[in-house]
Amino acid sequence: MTGAKRFELSDRAIIWLFLVPTLVLLIGMVGYPFVSLIILSFYRFSILRSEAGREYIGLENYDFLLDDPELWERFIFTGQFVVTSVTCQFIIGIFVAYHLQKSFRGRDIIFTVLMMPMMVCPIVVGFLWRYMFNSEWGVVNYLVTLTGSGKVDWLGVTDNALLAVVIADTWMWTPFVILLATAAFRGIPKVIYEAADIDGASAFYRFTRITLPLAAPILFIALLLRMIDSFKQYDLFFAMTGGGPGSTTQTVSFSLGKVAFSYFYTGEASALAVILLLIIIGLSLVLVRYLNLLSAKARG
Amino acid sequence: MTAGPSPVSRALHFLPVVLLLVYSFYNIGPMFWLVISSIKDRQDLFTFPPTLIFEPTWSGYQAVFGVGAAAGSAAAIGLVDALINSIVISVSGTVAAVALGTFAGYACSRFAFPGRNDFLFFVLSTRMLPPVAVLVFYHIMFSELGLADTRIGLILIATFINVGLATWIMKGFFDGVSTDIERIAINCGYSRFYAFRRLVVPQVKGGIAATSGFCFIFAWNEFAFASIISTTQAKTLPVKIASAMGATGLEWTQICAAGTVLIVPVVILFYFLRHYLLMGMTFGVLGRAK
Amino acid sequence: MAAISIENLLVRFGDFRAVNKISLEIADGELVVFLGPSGCGKTTTLRCIAGLQEAQAGSIAFDGQPILELAPSARNVAMVFQSVSLYPHLSVAGNIAFPLKARGEPRQAVRERLDWVAGVLDLGAIMKRRPGGLPPGALQRVALARAIVRSPNVLLLDEPLSAVDEQFRENMRWELGHIQRELGVTTIYVTHDQREAMALADRIVLMRDGRIEQFGDADDLYFRPATAFTGYFIGSPSMNFFPLRLQDDGIELAAGGRLDGAAGEALQRALSGREGCRLGLRPQDLHLTAAARGPQLSGAAEILPYRQGSDRLFSFKLGEQVFLGSDRSDGAATAAIHLDLSRAFLFDAEDRRLAVDLGAREAVS
């Protein structure tokens, strides 16, 4: 039979062959840092003063961190940021992707242009929005004054600053959602929409009962990825607020950067990283479980 | 029988268009502002109301490329090298990540092997680490292995940060392809690998395009690891530009110029991929194996 | 239930006229089959009636009410598609209930209708299952259930059995016909399979290149084809077509075939003054037989008897053309080819059938 390989790989061999390289690469790249991270979290250590050696202090780093009320505030703040930003990205992203479904002239050019925000270097994005949000001469405030209101102090007031960073983050990552949502929507066979039309479904009913459920698996993967990335967001806060005013817009990730590279409390930073990781892992597990349910349902 | 549409429903009909226009403005406006700020002279940058008509200056770009007024500065030296480094590293990393992700994604989609969920979660978890927390360890690790300041080292970084994303997205796309065709091919005596390569992979071209786009973006803009690992020879473009400008402080013009320059390769890639990116995926109903 | 009236329907794709100004009237409760080769416009017409395809001109009315301005959901039509159109993420019950729920029917009513439909189509066993994994026959039964559950005005079926295995097709065809008669819903059924059409239809619309070739019941199309195309398309094996030429001493059929003078008198009269006519004769009416009976065809070459199932056929050549007939010779050496001209059709140069009496009906042997 033409095309069939004389040397055939059993399914078992295929599984191994397809998975092992990835596994090897990841364990190789991530093993040492992961393990070191966890180990170091039990030590008092600073890379700056590495000659001073390290002192095993058990869970002291964790105690110290978890006792700090500011840390909890930062967690809440981080949660606010992640939820707000990801929600905005998804609502806007799905809306835009839905309307990009029909073909029109120039659609692929417009699509490419819409993808651009996520291509910009994150630090540059941060500086750009800082520049645009400047309360004195920033273009955002210019637009605000056009509507008649006075200038807003964006980056100097905590709530405004949060909003500003959310706006910047949403700007940057909505295209990610648009791209994946477009792919998901495109995958629904036209026949099903025709059947729904004939069955008498309104556009809304069709969207909620057919489009979304069938697109759900991919959308959830997008949600998972965006959520994980949002927790790591650092560049925007660094460039736009520097954690300020004061230290009110410090996310956990930002705090991590400070502890690691401003104070150089490497042990403590490691412990903080572990805590952050555990939270992300926890949330991801919940999401993944839900994703599996959705996938099974959508596949029929 | 049918009265004309009410004013409310007419308005509702236009609402999506209005919202889309608003989003387009929100999306494109800041990009436009980035580019226009890259050619603004200092005094034009900080005016209120902001200026749209002004005398353009190329000093920002000159600083980035190390030519003209900035000739002979640290920027010029090694810029082309940095560019080549970035391209080689990003392309290699993307290709590697997409390949690994496609294979792993297919295996996870088609075979419910024991430990599949654990594997998938592990792969995803490699993305959860904030680089800030582990930079030190990578520095140590790479130094020990002799990978510091090498292209290979950075290619490995570029690959590993993306494999998780690639695997999950490709699995999602593979899940959307019905297993009918593979089963028919296998029943006809074709090997599974043949079915995979010739029958299934072509159906997920949209997924490969999307994954490639994302991986390239993350690899290209990767800064944290690169700045720690590559100090001279393997310097990537973002690092190079950042260090070249570091001396003069926050020059908005230069930053915007750097940002604009850095986008260009990515835009080119997405432009070439645009047809595939809009392809999406296919769902089937008949015959799901698992 | 609705009578359908189509007037001058025109559907254009660029310069190509997929449906070229057709008009027809369908009675309430009829099962009409749109039949024809691929690309003839039957599916396009169906989709116009459904509301999935825009028409550039013409009108369609249900019971006198024009419907082309209405959205599909407002027309109270139901459709079974050629490809699987079931919602993959819903169970069979969910799929069937969808049109009811989409229109806001109360739960109790939905359940009652579900039970009724499940009974009619015998779906009780699979109500909780998902479409994925069900065989094509079951899938189309579910699609049919979803279509009839809300008692539509018009039921539209687009080649619903094309994906179903041959062995189940007969059964399903019967079921479909039976359900349609029971429900009395006006039904339009699109197919390219003429046997299906002949078996199911009250009337058949034979289409070709966007136009209606002939509209009538099965007997009309089989025994009184209006054109050569109809003659060719309906009936299997397909009709033979012999190009005719009038000669001094008889008629020439195709290349080298001859019908002697006495036998084809009526035919000769019909042919005088006409050029380019063809004789259409079904293989069933062309016999290889030892008994001398009726007009005889001479000049045939390569006579080859063979079997097709329990039918005994034979093929022969006149010039380069191959023709088919029924073999009744039992291997007799004196067998000759006889034509039953009373069942023959004469088509003029424009392929229209000429109403000519070509001879007395043979006694059935």
GROMACS .gro file of N, CA, C and O in nm, chain A residues 33-104:
model
  288
   33PRO      N    1   1.579   2.496   3.866
   33PRO     CA    2   1.524   2.618   3.925
   33PRO      C    3   1.406   2.592   4.018
   33PRO      O    4   1.399   2.650   4.125
   34PHE      N    5   1.316   2.504   3.977
   34PHE     CA    6   1.201   2.472   4.062
   34PHE      C    7   1.247   2.422   4.197
   34PHE      O    8   1.203   2.469   4.303
   35VAL      N    9   1.333   2.322   4.190
   35VAL     CA   10   1.378   2.260   4.314
   35VAL      C   11   1.456   2.360   4.399
   35VAL      O   12   1.435   2.370   4.520
   36SER      N   13   1.544   2.434   4.334
   36SER     CA   14   1.621   2.533   4.409
   36SER      C   15   1.531   2.633   4.476
   36SER      O   16   1.554   2.674   4.590
   37LEU      N   17   1.429   2.670   4.403
   37LEU     CA   18   1.334   2.768   4.456
   37LEU      C   19   1.274   2.718   4.586
   37LEU      O   20   1.269   2.789   4.687
   38ILE      N   21   1.227   2.595   4.580
   38ILE     CA   22   1.162   2.541   4.698
   38ILE      C   23   1.262   2.527   4.812
   38ILE      O   24   1.233   2.566   4.927
   39ILE      N   25   1.379   2.476   4.779
   39ILE     CA   26   1.478   2.458   4.884
   39ILE      C   27   1.516   2.590   4.947
   39ILE      O   28   1.518   2.607   5.069
   40LEU      N   29   1.544   2.686   4.860
   40LEU     CA   30   1.592   2.814   4.910
   40LEU      C   31   1.487   2.886   4.994
   40LEU      O   32   1.520   2.972   5.075
   41SER      N   33   1.360   2.849   4.972
   41SER     CA   34   1.255   2.918   5.046
   41SER      C   35   1.264   2.886   5.195
   41SER      O   36   1.204   2.955   5.277
   42PHE      N   37   1.341   2.782   5.227
   42PHE     CA   38   1.355   2.747   5.367
   42PHE      C   39   1.481   2.805   5.429
   42PHE      O   40   1.519   2.770   5.540
   43TYR      N   41   1.546   2.893   5.356
   43TYR     CA   42   1.673   2.947   5.404
   43TYR      C   43   1.668   3.097   5.411
   43TYR      O   44   1.595   3.164   5.338
   44ARG      N   45   1.753   3.151   5.496
   44ARG     CA   46   1.777   3.294   5.490
   44ARG      C   47   1.901   3.312   5.405
   44ARG      O   48   2.008   3.263   5.437
   45PHE      N   49   1.887   3.379   5.295
   45PHE     CA   50   1.999   3.386   5.201
   45PHE      C   51   1.984   3.508   5.113
   45PHE      O   52   1.876   3.553   5.082
   46SER      N   53   2.098   3.561   5.076
   46SER     CA   54   2.095   3.671   4.981
   46SER      C   55   2.207   3.652   4.881
   46SER      O   56   2.321   3.631   4.921
   47ILE      N   57   2.175   3.660   4.755
   47ILE     CA   58   2.280   3.638   4.655
   47ILE      C   59   2.383   3.750   4.658
   47ILE      O   60   2.495   3.736   4.615
   48LEU      N   61   2.339   3.863   4.712
   48LEU     CA   62   2.432   3.974   4.717
   48LEU      C   63   2.543   3.947   4.819
   48LEU      O   64   2.657   3.983   4.802
   49ARG      N   65   2.499   3.883   4.924
   49ARG     CA   66   2.594   3.853   5.028
   49ARG      C   67   2.614   3.703   5.036
   49ARG      O   68   2.601   3.641   5.140
   50SER      N   69   2.640   3.643   4.919
   50SER     CA   70   2.642   3.497   4.916
   50SER      C   71   2.756   3.439   4.998
   50SER      O   72   2.752   3.325   5.039
   51GLU      N   73   2.859   3.522   5.021
   51GLU     CA   74   2.971   3.471   5.102
   51GLU      C   75   2.925   3.446   5.244
   51GLU      O   76   2.980   3.360   5.313
   52ALA      N   77   2.822   3.519   5.282
   52ALA     CA   78   2.775   3.502   5.420
   52ALA      C   79   2.708   3.367   5.438
   52ALA      O   80   2.670   3.330   5.548
   53GLY      N   81   2.692   3.295   5.328
   53GLY     CA   82   2.634   3.162   5.339
   53GLY      C   83   2.484   3.171   5.365
   53GLY      O   84   2.422   3.276   5.360
   54ARG      N   85   2.427   3.058   5.393
   54ARG     CA   86   2.283   3.058   5.413
   54ARG      C   87   2.249   2.983   5.541
   54ARG      O   88   2.319   2.894   5.586
   55GLU      N   89   2.138   3.022   5.593
   55GLU     CA   90   2.100   2.971   5.723
   55GLU      C   91   1.965   2.904   5.711
   55GLU      O   92   1.868   2.963   5.662
   56TYR      N   93   1.960   2.782   5.753
   56TYR     CA   94   1.832   2.711   5.744
   56TYR      C   95   1.736   2.764   5.849
   56TYR      O   96   1.767   2.765   5.968
   57ILE      N   97   1.621   2.811   5.807
   57ILE     CA   98   1.528   2.867   5.905
   57ILE      C   99   1.389   2.807   5.893
   57ILE      O  100   1.291   2.862   5.937
   58GLY      N  101   1.383   2.695   5.829
   58GLY     CA  102   1.254   2.626   5.822
   58GLY      C  103   1.148   2.713   5.758
   58GLY      O  104   1.169   2.774   5.654
   59LEU      N  105   1.034   2.720   5.823
   59LEU     CA  106   0.920   2.791   5.765
   59LEU      C  107   0.918   2.939   5.803
   59LEU      O  108   0.818   3.006   5.784
   60GLU      N  109   1.032   2.987   5.856
   60GLU     CA  110   1.031   3.125   5.905
   60GLU      C  111   0.996   3.224   5.796
   60GLU      O  112   0.921   3.319   5.817
   61ASN      N  113   1.050   3.203   5.675
   61ASN     CA  114   1.016   3.292   5.564
   61ASN      C  115   0.865   3.297   5.542
   61ASN      O  116   0.806   3.403   5.525
   62TYR      N  117   0.805   3.177   5.545
   62TYR     CA  118   0.662   3.170   5.521
   62TYR      C  119   0.584   3.240   5.630
   62TYR      O  120   0.490   3.315   5.606
   63ASP      N  121   0.625   3.214   5.755
   63ASP     CA  122   0.557   3.279   5.866
   63ASP      C  123   0.564   3.428   5.849
   63ASP      O  124   0.463   3.499   5.863
   64PHE      N  125   0.684   3.475   5.821
   64PHE     CA  126   0.706   3.618   5.808
   64PHE      C  127   0.614   3.677   5.702
   64PHE      O  128   0.549   3.780   5.721
   65LEU      N  129   0.611   3.610   5.591
   65LEU     CA  130   0.531   3.662   5.480
   65LEU      C  131   0.382   3.658   5.512
   65LEU      O  132   0.309   3.754   5.490
   66LEU      N  133   0.338   3.541   5.561
   66LEU     CA  134   0.194   3.525   5.581
   66LEU      C  135   0.142   3.609   5.697
   66LEU      O  136   0.024   3.637   5.705
   67ASP      N  137   0.232   3.647   5.788
   67ASP     CA  138   0.188   3.732   5.898
   67ASP      C  139   0.173   3.876   5.855
   67ASP      O  140   0.113   3.956   5.924
   68ASP      N  141   0.231   3.908   5.745
   68ASP     CA  142   0.233   4.048   5.701
   68ASP      C  143   0.098   4.086   5.640
   68ASP      O  144   0.061   4.033   5.536
   69PRO      N  145   0.025   4.177   5.704
   69PRO     CA  146  -0.107   4.213   5.649
   69PRO      C  147  -0.095   4.276   5.512
   69PRO      O  148  -0.185   4.262   5.428
   70GLU      N  149   0.016   4.342   5.489
   70GLU     CA  150   0.033   4.404   5.358
   70GLU      C  151   0.034   4.300   5.247
   70GLU      O  152  -0.014   4.326   5.137
   71LEU      N  153   0.089   4.187   5.277
   71LEU     CA  154   0.093   4.082   5.176
   71LEU      C  155  -0.046   4.042   5.134
   71LEU      O  156  -0.077   4.024   5.016
   72TRP      N  157  -0.136   4.028   5.232
   72TRP     CA  158  -0.273   3.992   5.200
   72TRP      C  159  -0.338   4.100   5.116
   72TRP      O  160  -0.414   4.072   5.022
   73GLU      N  161  -0.308   4.225   5.150
   73GLU     CA  162  -0.362   4.334   5.066
   73GLU      C  163  -0.313   4.319   4.924
   73GLU      O  164  -0.388   4.343   4.828
   74ARG      N  165  -0.186   4.282   4.913
   74ARG     CA  166  -0.132   4.268   4.778
   74ARG      C  167  -0.198   4.154   4.703
   74ARG      O  168  -0.221   4.163   4.583
   75PHE      N  169  -0.228   4.049   4.775
   75PHE     CA  170  -0.298   3.938   4.711
   75PHE      C  171  -0.435   3.981   4.661
   75PHE      O  172  -0.476   3.950   4.550
   76ILE      N  173  -0.504   4.055   4.745
   76ILE     CA  174  -0.635   4.102   4.705
   76ILE      C  175  -0.625   4.193   4.586
   76ILE      O  176  -0.700   4.184   4.490
   77PHE      N  177  -0.526   4.282   4.593
   77PHE     CA  178  -0.506   4.374   4.482
   77PHE      C  179  -0.475   4.297   4.354
   77PHE      O  180  -0.530   4.326   4.247
   78THR      N  181  -0.387   4.199   4.366
   78THR     CA  182  -0.354   4.118   4.250
   78THR      C  183  -0.478   4.050   4.195
   78THR      O  184  -0.502   4.048   4.074
   79GLY      N  185  -0.558   3.995   4.288
   79GLY     CA  186  -0.681   3.929   4.245
   79GLY      C  187  -0.772   4.026   4.171
   79GLY      O  188  -0.828   3.994   4.066
   80GLN      N  189  -0.785   4.146   4.224
   80GLN     CA  190  -0.868   4.247   4.157
   80GLN      C  191  -0.818   4.272   4.016
   80GLN      O  192  -0.895   4.279   3.919
   81PHE      N  193  -0.687   4.287   4.007
   81PHE     CA  194  -0.629   4.315   3.876
   81PHE      C  195  -0.657   4.200   3.779
   81PHE      O  196  -0.704   4.222   3.666
   82VAL      N  197  -0.627   4.079   3.822
   82VAL     CA  198  -0.643   3.964   3.732
   82VAL      C  199  -0.787   3.949   3.687
   82VAL      O  200  -0.817   3.937   3.568
   83VAL      N  201  -0.879   3.953   3.784
   83VAL     CA  202  -1.019   3.932   3.749
   83VAL      C  203  -1.069   4.040   3.654
   83VAL      O  204  -1.130   4.012   3.551
   84THR      N  205  -1.039   4.166   3.690
   84THR     CA  206  -1.089   4.276   3.606
   84THR      C  207  -1.030   4.269   3.466
   84THR      O  208  -1.102   4.276   3.366
   85SER      N  209  -0.900   4.255   3.461
   85SER     CA  210  -0.835   4.260   3.331
   85SER      C  211  -0.877   4.144   3.242
   85SER      O  212  -0.913   4.161   3.126
   86VAL      N  213  -0.875   4.024   3.297
   86VAL     CA  214  -0.910   3.907   3.216
   86VAL      C  215  -1.056   3.914   3.172
   86VAL      O  216  -1.089   3.882   3.058
   87THR      N  217  -1.143   3.958   3.263
   87THR     CA  218  -1.284   3.970   3.225
   87THR      C  219  -1.301   4.067   3.108
   87THR      O  220  -1.369   4.036   3.010
   88CYS      N  221  -1.237   4.183   3.117
   88CYS     CA  222  -1.247   4.281   3.009
   88CYS      C  223  -1.195   4.221   2.878
   88CYS      O  224  -1.259   4.232   2.773
   89GLN      N  225  -1.080   4.156   2.885
   89GLN     CA  226  -1.023   4.099   2.764
   89GLN      C  227  -1.119   4.002   2.699
   89GLN      O  228  -1.131   3.997   2.577
   90PHE      N  229  -1.187   3.925   2.781
   90PHE     CA  230  -1.274   3.822   2.725
   90PHE      C  231  -1.402   3.879   2.670
   90PHE      O  232  -1.448   3.840   2.562
   91ILE      N  233  -1.461   3.971   2.743
   91ILE     CA  234  -1.586   4.028   2.692
   91ILE      C  235  -1.560   4.098   2.559
   91ILE      O  236  -1.629   4.075   2.460
   92ILE      N  237  -1.457   4.181   2.558
   92ILE     CA  238  -1.428   4.254   2.434
   92ILE      C  239  -1.382   4.156   2.326
   92ILE      O  240  -1.427   4.162   2.211
   93GLY      N  241  -1.293   4.065   2.363
   93GLY     CA  242  -1.237   3.972   2.265
   93GLY      C  243  -1.343   3.888   2.198
   93GLY      O  244  -1.344   3.873   2.076
   94ILE      N  245  -1.434   3.833   2.277
   94ILE     CA  246  -1.539   3.749   2.220
   94ILE      C  247  -1.632   3.832   2.133
   94ILE      O  248  -1.673   3.789   2.024
   95PHE      N  249  -1.663   3.951   2.178
   95PHE     CA  250  -1.749   4.039   2.100
   95PHE      C  251  -1.688   4.066   1.963
   95PHE      O  252  -1.753   4.053   1.860
   96VAL      N  253  -1.561   4.105   1.963
   96VAL     CA  254  -1.496   4.138   1.836
   96VAL      C  255  -1.485   4.014   1.748
   96VAL      O  256  -1.513   4.019   1.628
   97ALA      N  257  -1.446   3.903   1.806
   97ALA     CA  258  -1.430   3.780   1.727
   97ALA      C  259  -1.563   3.739   1.665
   97ALA      O  260  -1.569   3.695   1.550
   98TYR      N  261  -1.670   3.756   1.742
   98TYR     CA  262  -1.801   3.720   1.690
   98TYR      C  263  -1.834   3.798   1.564
   98TYR      O  264  -1.885   3.745   1.466
   99HIS      N  265  -1.799   3.927   1.567
   99HIS     CA  266  -1.833   4.008   1.451
   99HIS      C  267  -1.733   3.995   1.338
   99HIS      O  268  -1.759   4.038   1.226
  100LEU      N  269  -1.618   3.938   1.366
  100LEU     CA  270  -1.521   3.916   1.259
  100LEU      C  271  -1.554   3.789   1.181
  100LEU      O  272  -1.482   3.752   1.091
  101GLN      N  273  -1.661   3.721   1.220
  101GLN     CA  274  -1.691   3.595   1.156
  101GLN      C  275  -1.730   3.613   1.011
  101GLN      O  276  -1.689   3.535   0.927
  102LYS      N  277  -1.811   3.713   0.982
  102LYS     CA  278  -1.851   3.727   0.843
  102LYS      C  279  -1.737   3.786   0.762
  102LYS      O  280  -1.664   3.872   0.807
  103SER      N  281  -1.726   3.736   0.640
  103SER     CA  282  -1.622   3.787   0.552
  103SER      C  283  -1.656   3.926   0.505
  103SER      O  284  -1.769   3.956   0.475
  104PHE      N  285  -1.559   4.011   0.498
  104PHE     CA  286  -1.577   4.139   0.431
  104PHE      C  287  -1.444   4.180   0.374
  104PHE      O  288  -1.338   4.128   0.410
   0.00000   0.00000   0.00000
